[in-house]
Amino acid sequence: MIIVMKPDAAKKDIEHVLKTIRDMKLRPHISKGKERMIIGAIGDERNLANIPLTTFAGVEKVLPILSPYKVVSREFKKENTLIRVNGVTIGGKKIVIMAGPCSIEGREMLMEIGKSVKSSGATILRGGAYKPRTSPYSFQGMGKEGLEILKEAKHLLKMPVVTEIMDTRDIDLIADYTDIFQVGARNMQNFSLLKELGSTNKPILLKRGLSATIKELLMSAEYIASKGNDKIILCERGIRTFETETRNTLDLNAVPVLKKLTHLPVIVDPSHATGRRDIVATMSMAAIAAGADGIIVEVHQQPEKALSDGEQSLKPDEFKQMVKAISRIARAIGRTI
Ligand code: PEP
Ligand code: MN
């Protein structure tokens, strides 16, 4: 339920609404717009069914939320959510480019890739230290040692970093090293992980599950937001279809659909969506044209030697050319890079 307060609502009127929500065992979620305050009542709305909220002083109107997700819905908040991470804003006019290797493989390699992607226009560095591999015999990531390297790169290059978290037990550890937690496709419905991350205050990059619907992605975002953390970046990274020419099928429909349904920023991962270096740049351009707020791309100086996802990793020079291409698209639609 959404309670829209009048622009001149007094502090005590607001307090009264908040207290009533809490007394009825719901959680108030406050959103301050330019003119007025909007209060979301999170929880079982039936508890408020007999409370005449519309007659309360300072209340302008009361709206039920029709979608199963509430805090993350456009109904709840009209303006786009802007997520600020160490000087980089995600969700604004400026397109955000996150780039780096699939896995952190060593100090030199990460510094080199980081420096290179930064000079080409990336503003956030990616790198996995804990890798969700299909085979238990594949490289599983460098773990804590990888995190140390990532943190060093963050300070040296003055770039915010994003890395994947797979296990609730690692939250405190990874929080010391990363600016953004990445929840991978395979963990999109790891509800205990989502709930725990909802109690942190770091932005979460939530990737769409391999066979998750858009609604399921939004419900997972709601898990995080309902615990208090609404700094969520949604990521379309391709879904499983019958097609075998590409690793996954990039569902570009998801971008404009999500922008309608939610106020959260939406980015696209053309690397995992395609699995093919030769079409990553084209699909990045398409993603920006479709209205994505950014992209996350895998880059490796020697993709043929990469310990994971080499076939979809761009070489530094290819990445540079791709950024130029998407900056032309961005300009054409009134955005910048
Ligand atoms: C990754 O970013 O390297 C990754 C494993 O992505 P996804 O969860 O989308 O497969
Ligand atoms: Mn990868």
Short mmCIF file of C-alpha atoms and ligand atoms in Angstrom, two decimals:
data_model
loop_
_atom_site.label_atom_id
_atom_site.label_comp_id
_atom_site.label_asym_id
_atom_site.label_seq_id
_atom_site.Cartn_x
_atom_site.Cartn_y
_atom_site.Cartn_z
CA MET A 1 0.00 0.00 0.00
CA ILE A 2 1.20 3.51 -0.79
CA ILE A 3 0.25 6.50 1.33
CA VAL A 4 0.80 9.81 -0.42
CA MET A 5 1.19 12.64 2.08
CA LYS A 6 0.07 16.20 1.35
CA PRO A 7 2.87 18.65 0.51
CA ASP A 8 2.14 20.56 3.73
CA ALA A 9 1.75 17.48 5.98
CA ALA A 10 3.03 18.24 9.47
CA LYS A 11 5.75 16.17 11.10
CA LYS A 12 3.26 14.83 13.67
CA ASP A 13 0.89 13.72 10.86
CA ILE A 14 3.73 11.76 9.27
CA GLU A 15 4.70 10.28 12.63
CA HIS A 16 1.11 9.20 13.20
CA VAL A 17 0.97 7.36 9.86
CA LEU A 18 4.34 5.70 10.51
CA LYS A 19 3.28 4.60 13.99
CA THR A 20 0.00 3.17 12.69
CA ILE A 21 1.85 1.16 10.05
CA ARG A 22 4.25 -0.22 12.65
CA ASP A 23 1.46 -0.96 15.13
CA MET A 24 -0.23 -3.04 12.45
CA LYS A 25 2.99 -5.08 12.05
CA LEU A 26 3.99 -3.61 8.69
CA ARG A 27 7.21 -1.79 7.88
CA PRO A 28 7.05 1.79 6.63
CA HIS A 29 9.32 2.68 3.72
CA ILE A 30 9.74 6.40 3.21
CA SER A 31 10.41 7.96 -0.15
CA LYS A 32 10.91 11.71 -0.27
CA GLY A 33 9.97 13.21 -3.62
CA LYS A 34 10.52 16.82 -4.68
CA GLU A 35 7.18 17.99 -3.32
CA ARG A 36 5.75 15.36 -1.08
CA MET A 37 6.53 12.31 0.95
CA ILE A 38 5.34 8.87 -0.07
CA ILE A 39 5.13 6.14 2.53
CA GLY A 40 5.02 2.50 1.52
CA ALA A 41 3.53 0.00 3.96
CA ILE A 42 5.52 -3.18 3.47
CA GLY A 43 4.03 -6.44 4.62
CA ASP A 44 0.57 -7.94 4.73
CA GLU A 45 -1.76 -5.14 3.58
CA ARG A 46 -4.77 -6.91 5.06
CA ASN A 47 -3.58 -5.72 8.50
CA LEU A 48 -4.45 -2.17 7.44
CA ALA A 49 -7.79 -3.00 5.85
CA ASN A 50 -9.86 -1.57 8.71
CA ILE A 51 -7.78 1.55 9.33
CA PRO A 52 -9.31 4.67 7.70
CA LEU A 53 -5.96 6.05 6.55
CA THR A 54 -7.61 8.41 4.04
CA THR A 55 -9.14 10.35 6.94
CA PHE A 56 -5.80 10.84 8.73
CA ALA A 57 -4.49 14.41 8.88
CA GLY A 58 -1.87 15.11 6.24
CA VAL A 59 -2.83 12.16 4.04
CA GLU A 60 -3.65 13.02 0.44
CA LYS A 61 -4.47 9.59 -0.90
CA VAL A 62 -4.00 5.90 -0.29
CA LEU A 63 -3.27 3.55 -3.17
CA PRO A 64 -3.12 -0.22 -3.15
CA ILE A 65 -0.15 -1.57 -5.13
CA LEU A 66 -1.35 -3.93 -7.77
CA SER A 67 1.90 -5.67 -8.67
CA PRO A 68 3.28 -8.43 -6.43
CA TYR A 69 6.47 -6.41 -6.05
CA LYS A 70 6.01 -3.14 -4.22
CA VAL A 71 9.10 -1.17 -3.19
CA VAL A 72 10.79 -1.75 -6.54
CA SER A 73 7.72 -0.87 -8.65
CA ARG A 74 7.21 2.31 -10.65
CA GLU A 75 3.86 2.60 -8.93
CA PHE A 76 5.70 3.09 -5.69
CA LYS A 77 8.28 5.53 -7.02
CA LYS A 78 7.98 7.41 -10.29
CA GLU A 79 11.47 8.91 -10.56
CA ASN A 80 14.42 6.76 -11.63
CA THR A 81 16.55 5.58 -8.74
CA LEU A 82 20.09 6.88 -8.95
CA ILE A 83 22.74 4.76 -7.31
CA ARG A 84 25.94 6.56 -6.38
CA VAL A 85 29.12 4.55 -5.92
CA ASN A 86 32.28 6.51 -5.17
CA GLY A 87 31.59 9.28 -7.64
CA VAL A 88 29.92 7.12 -10.30
CA THR A 89 26.15 7.47 -10.74
CA ILE A 90 24.16 4.52 -12.10
CA GLY A 91 20.71 5.15 -13.54
CA GLY A 92 21.19 8.74 -14.71
CA LYS A 93 21.67 10.23 -18.16
CA LYS A 94 25.25 9.01 -18.30
CA ILE A 95 25.67 5.41 -19.43
CA VAL A 96 27.80 3.36 -17.04
CA ILE A 97 30.39 0.97 -18.39
CA MET A 98 31.61 -1.81 -16.12
CA ALA A 99 34.43 -3.91 -17.52
CA GLY A 100 37.17 -6.30 -16.52
CA PRO A 101 38.03 -9.97 -16.57
CA CYS A 102 35.58 -12.75 -15.81
CA SER A 103 37.96 -13.98 -13.08
CA ILE A 104 40.79 -12.25 -11.30
CA GLU A 105 43.77 -14.39 -12.30
CA GLY A 106 46.62 -12.45 -10.74
CA ARG A 107 47.83 -9.01 -9.72
CA GLU A 108 49.59 -7.96 -12.90
CA MET A 109 46.75 -9.07 -15.16
CA LEU A 110 44.08 -7.20 -13.19
CA MET A 111 46.13 -3.98 -12.98
CA GLU A 112 46.83 -4.14 -16.69
CA ILE A 113 43.21 -4.81 -17.72
CA GLY A 114 41.91 -2.27 -15.23
CA LYS A 115 44.23 0.45 -16.52
CA SER A 116 43.32 -0.35 -20.07
CA VAL A 117 39.52 -0.42 -19.65
CA LYS A 118 39.65 2.77 -17.62
CA SER A 119 41.55 4.59 -20.34
CA SER A 120 38.94 3.36 -22.85
CA GLY A 121 36.02 4.74 -20.83
CA ALA A 122 35.02 2.14 -18.23
CA THR A 123 34.16 3.65 -14.85
CA ILE A 124 33.64 0.49 -12.78
CA LEU A 125 36.02 -2.49 -12.67
CA ARG A 126 34.64 -6.01 -12.57
CA GLY A 127 36.45 -9.18 -11.53
CA GLY A 128 35.31 -12.45 -9.97
CA ALA A 129 37.13 -13.97 -7.00
CA TYR A 130 34.48 -16.61 -6.20
CA LYS A 131 33.29 -18.21 -9.42
CA PRO A 132 30.09 -20.20 -9.91
CA ARG A 133 31.43 -22.81 -12.34
CA THR A 134 29.31 -25.56 -13.85
CA SER A 135 32.06 -28.09 -13.15
CA PRO A 136 33.61 -28.47 -9.69
CA TYR A 137 36.89 -29.25 -11.49
CA SER A 138 37.03 -25.89 -13.28
CA PHE A 139 38.91 -22.89 -11.85
CA GLN A 140 36.88 -21.69 -8.87
CA GLY A 141 38.44 -18.25 -8.50
CA MET A 142 41.28 -16.92 -6.35
CA GLY A 143 39.06 -16.33 -3.31
CA LYS A 144 40.40 -13.96 -0.66
CA GLU A 145 43.67 -13.47 -2.51
CA GLY A 146 41.65 -12.27 -5.49
CA LEU A 147 39.75 -9.85 -3.28
CA GLU A 148 43.04 -8.37 -2.04
CA ILE A 149 44.11 -7.80 -5.63
CA LEU A 150 40.74 -6.25 -6.49
CA LYS A 151 41.00 -3.83 -3.59
CA GLU A 152 44.48 -2.85 -4.62
CA ALA A 153 43.26 -2.19 -8.17
CA LYS A 154 40.38 -0.11 -6.81
CA HIS A 155 42.76 2.17 -4.93
CA LEU A 156 45.46 2.29 -7.54
CA LEU A 157 43.10 3.00 -10.43
CA LYS A 158 40.57 4.99 -8.38
CA MET A 159 37.72 2.96 -9.76
CA PRO A 160 34.81 1.41 -7.84
CA VAL A 161 34.74 -2.37 -8.12
CA VAL A 162 32.12 -5.10 -8.40
CA THR A 163 32.59 -8.77 -7.54
CA GLU A 164 30.33 -11.78 -7.12
CA ILE A 165 29.06 -13.11 -3.80
CA MET A 166 27.72 -16.67 -3.67
CA ASP A 167 27.46 -17.47 0.00
CA THR A 168 25.90 -15.65 2.97
CA ARG A 169 28.95 -16.63 5.02
CA ASP A 170 31.14 -14.42 2.81
CA ILE A 171 29.13 -11.19 3.13
CA ASP A 172 31.25 -9.54 5.83
CA LEU A 173 34.48 -10.56 4.16
CA ILE A 174 33.53 -9.40 0.65
CA ALA A 175 31.99 -6.18 2.03
CA ASP A 176 35.50 -5.15 3.11
CA TYR A 177 36.73 -5.34 -0.46
CA THR A 178 33.96 -4.44 -2.88
CA ASP A 179 31.82 -1.40 -3.64
CA ILE A 180 29.05 -3.42 -5.30
CA PHE A 181 27.97 -6.99 -4.54
CA GLN A 182 27.16 -8.99 -7.67
CA VAL A 183 24.50 -11.68 -7.31
CA GLY A 184 25.01 -14.01 -10.24
CA ALA A 185 22.37 -15.61 -12.43
CA ARG A 186 22.64 -18.89 -10.55
CA ASN A 187 21.88 -17.20 -7.25
CA MET A 188 19.05 -14.93 -8.34
CA GLN A 189 16.66 -16.99 -6.27
CA ASN A 190 18.98 -17.75 -3.37
CA PHE A 191 16.51 -16.09 -1.04
CA SER A 192 18.64 -16.34 2.10
CA LEU A 193 21.44 -14.55 0.28
CA LEU A 194 19.05 -11.88 -1.02
CA LYS A 195 17.59 -11.27 2.43
CA GLU A 196 21.02 -10.94 4.04
CA LEU A 197 22.18 -8.55 1.32
CA GLY A 198 19.04 -6.52 1.92
CA SER A 199 20.39 -5.73 5.36
CA THR A 200 23.67 -4.35 4.02
CA ASN A 201 23.99 -0.84 2.66
CA LYS A 202 26.06 -1.58 -0.43
CA PRO A 203 24.59 -1.55 -3.94
CA ILE A 204 23.64 -4.95 -5.34
CA LEU A 205 24.04 -5.90 -9.00
CA LEU A 206 21.30 -8.50 -9.42
CA LYS A 207 21.58 -10.66 -12.52
CA ARG A 208 18.59 -12.33 -14.11
CA GLY A 209 18.47 -16.08 -13.57
CA LEU A 210 19.11 -18.44 -16.47
CA SER A 211 15.44 -19.22 -16.82
CA ALA A 212 13.83 -16.55 -14.72
CA THR A 213 10.96 -14.39 -15.93
CA ILE A 214 11.07 -10.63 -15.63
CA LYS A 215 8.55 -10.85 -12.81
CA GLU A 216 10.73 -13.34 -10.94
CA LEU A 217 13.71 -11.00 -11.32
CA LEU A 218 11.64 -8.19 -9.82
CA MET A 219 10.44 -10.41 -6.99
CA SER A 220 14.07 -11.20 -6.17
CA ALA A 221 14.84 -7.47 -6.17
CA GLU A 222 11.88 -7.04 -3.84
CA TYR A 223 13.45 -9.55 -1.42
CA ILE A 224 16.48 -7.27 -1.15
CA ALA A 225 14.52 -4.01 -1.08
CA SER A 226 11.97 -5.23 1.47
CA LYS A 227 14.83 -5.63 3.96
CA GLY A 228 15.75 -1.97 3.53
CA ASN A 229 18.38 -1.90 0.78
CA ASP A 230 16.91 -0.45 -2.40
CA LYS A 231 20.24 0.22 -4.09
CA ILE A 232 19.70 -2.49 -6.69
CA ILE A 233 20.96 -2.59 -10.27
CA LEU A 234 19.14 -5.11 -12.43
CA CYS A 235 21.08 -6.94 -15.11
CA GLU A 236 19.76 -8.72 -18.19
CA ARG A 237 22.39 -11.33 -19.05
CA GLY A 238 20.58 -13.61 -21.46
CA ILE A 239 18.20 -16.46 -20.83
CA ARG A 240 18.17 -20.11 -21.86
CA THR A 241 16.29 -20.84 -25.05
CA PHE A 242 16.36 -23.58 -27.71
CA GLU A 243 18.91 -21.56 -29.70
CA THR A 244 22.44 -22.98 -29.72
CA GLU A 245 24.36 -20.47 -31.86
CA THR A 246 24.75 -18.25 -28.83
CA ARG A 247 25.45 -19.21 -25.21
CA ASN A 248 22.17 -17.61 -24.14
CA THR A 249 19.56 -15.45 -25.83
CA LEU A 250 19.80 -11.77 -24.98
CA ASP A 251 16.27 -10.75 -24.08
CA LEU A 252 16.44 -7.09 -25.04
CA ASN A 253 12.67 -6.82 -24.51
CA ALA A 254 13.50 -6.99 -20.83
CA VAL A 255 15.17 -3.58 -20.93
CA PRO A 256 12.20 -1.38 -21.93
CA VAL A 257 9.81 -3.66 -20.03
CA LEU A 258 11.83 -3.33 -16.82
CA LYS A 259 12.19 0.43 -17.28
CA LYS A 260 8.39 0.61 -17.30
CA LEU A 261 7.82 -1.69 -14.34
CA THR A 262 10.55 -0.48 -12.00
CA HIS A 263 12.44 2.67 -11.04
CA LEU A 264 15.67 0.68 -10.59
CA PRO A 265 18.57 1.05 -13.05
CA VAL A 266 18.85 -1.67 -15.70
CA ILE A 267 22.09 -2.77 -17.31
CA VAL A 268 22.95 -5.45 -19.88
CA ASP A 269 25.71 -8.06 -19.89
CA PRO A 270 26.36 -8.82 -23.57
CA SER A 271 29.26 -11.16 -22.70
CA HIS A 272 27.29 -13.88 -20.91
CA ALA A 273 24.22 -13.19 -23.04
CA THR A 274 26.02 -14.10 -26.26
CA GLY A 275 29.07 -16.12 -25.23
CA ARG A 276 30.70 -14.85 -28.43
CA ARG A 277 33.31 -12.12 -28.66
CA ASP A 278 32.38 -11.35 -32.28
CA ILE A 279 28.90 -10.06 -31.43
CA VAL A 280 29.45 -8.47 -28.03
CA ALA A 281 29.94 -4.97 -29.45
CA THR A 282 26.85 -5.18 -31.68
CA MET A 283 24.65 -6.33 -28.82
CA SER A 284 26.09 -3.64 -26.54
CA MET A 285 25.02 -1.02 -29.05
CA ALA A 286 21.58 -2.61 -29.24
CA ALA A 287 21.35 -2.61 -25.44
CA ILE A 288 22.06 1.10 -25.21
CA ALA A 289 19.60 1.80 -28.03
CA ALA A 290 16.97 -0.17 -26.08
CA GLY A 291 17.42 2.12 -23.09
CA ALA A 292 19.87 0.29 -20.84
CA ASP A 293 21.58 2.42 -18.20
CA GLY A 294 24.86 0.66 -18.75
CA ILE A 295 26.67 -2.51 -19.67
CA ILE A 296 28.99 -4.96 -17.94
CA VAL A 297 31.54 -6.50 -20.26
CA GLU A 298 34.30 -9.09 -19.93
CA VAL A 299 37.74 -8.05 -21.16
CA HIS A 300 40.98 -10.06 -21.13
CA GLN A 301 44.40 -9.26 -22.59
CA GLN A 302 44.82 -12.85 -23.83
CA PRO A 303 41.33 -14.36 -24.05
CA GLU A 304 42.70 -17.65 -25.41
CA LYS A 305 44.56 -18.11 -22.10
CA ALA A 306 41.73 -16.92 -19.81
CA LEU A 307 40.88 -19.25 -16.91
CA SER A 308 37.16 -18.62 -17.51
CA ASP A 309 34.95 -17.23 -20.28
CA GLY A 310 37.77 -16.48 -22.72
CA GLU A 311 35.56 -17.10 -25.76
CA GLN A 312 33.35 -14.16 -24.87
CA SER A 313 36.03 -11.80 -23.55
CA LEU A 314 36.97 -8.80 -25.66
CA LYS A 315 40.59 -7.90 -26.25
CA PRO A 316 41.47 -4.44 -24.87
CA ASP A 317 41.52 -2.92 -28.33
CA GLU A 318 38.15 -4.39 -29.25
CA PHE A 319 36.76 -2.97 -26.03
CA LYS A 320 38.09 0.46 -26.92
CA GLN A 321 36.39 0.34 -30.33
CA MET A 322 33.16 -0.86 -28.73
CA VAL A 323 33.07 2.09 -26.31
CA LYS A 324 33.43 4.46 -29.27
CA ALA A 325 30.57 2.74 -31.05
CA ILE A 326 28.21 2.82 -28.09
CA SER A 327 29.05 6.44 -27.36
CA ARG A 328 27.66 7.29 -30.81
CA ILE A 329 24.44 5.43 -29.98
CA ALA A 330 24.26 7.14 -26.58
CA ARG A 331 24.54 10.57 -28.20
CA ALA A 332 21.84 9.70 -30.73
CA ILE A 333 19.36 9.03 -27.92
CA GLY A 334 20.32 12.03 -25.80
CA ARG A 335 22.60 10.27 -23.36
CA THR A 336 26.33 10.41 -22.71
CA ILE A 337 29.12 8.06 -21.74
C1 PEP B 1 30.04 -13.51 -14.34
O1 PEP B 1 29.69 -12.33 -14.30
O2 PEP B 1 31.20 -13.88 -14.56
C2 PEP B 1 28.98 -14.55 -14.23
C3 PEP B 1 29.25 -15.75 -13.77
O3 PEP B 1 27.79 -14.11 -14.68
P1 PEP B 1 26.33 -14.84 -14.67
O4 PEP B 1 25.98 -14.99 -13.24
O5 PEP B 1 25.46 -13.87 -15.41
O6 PEP B 1 26.49 -16.14 -15.39
MN MN B 2 32.09 -14.79 -16.77
#
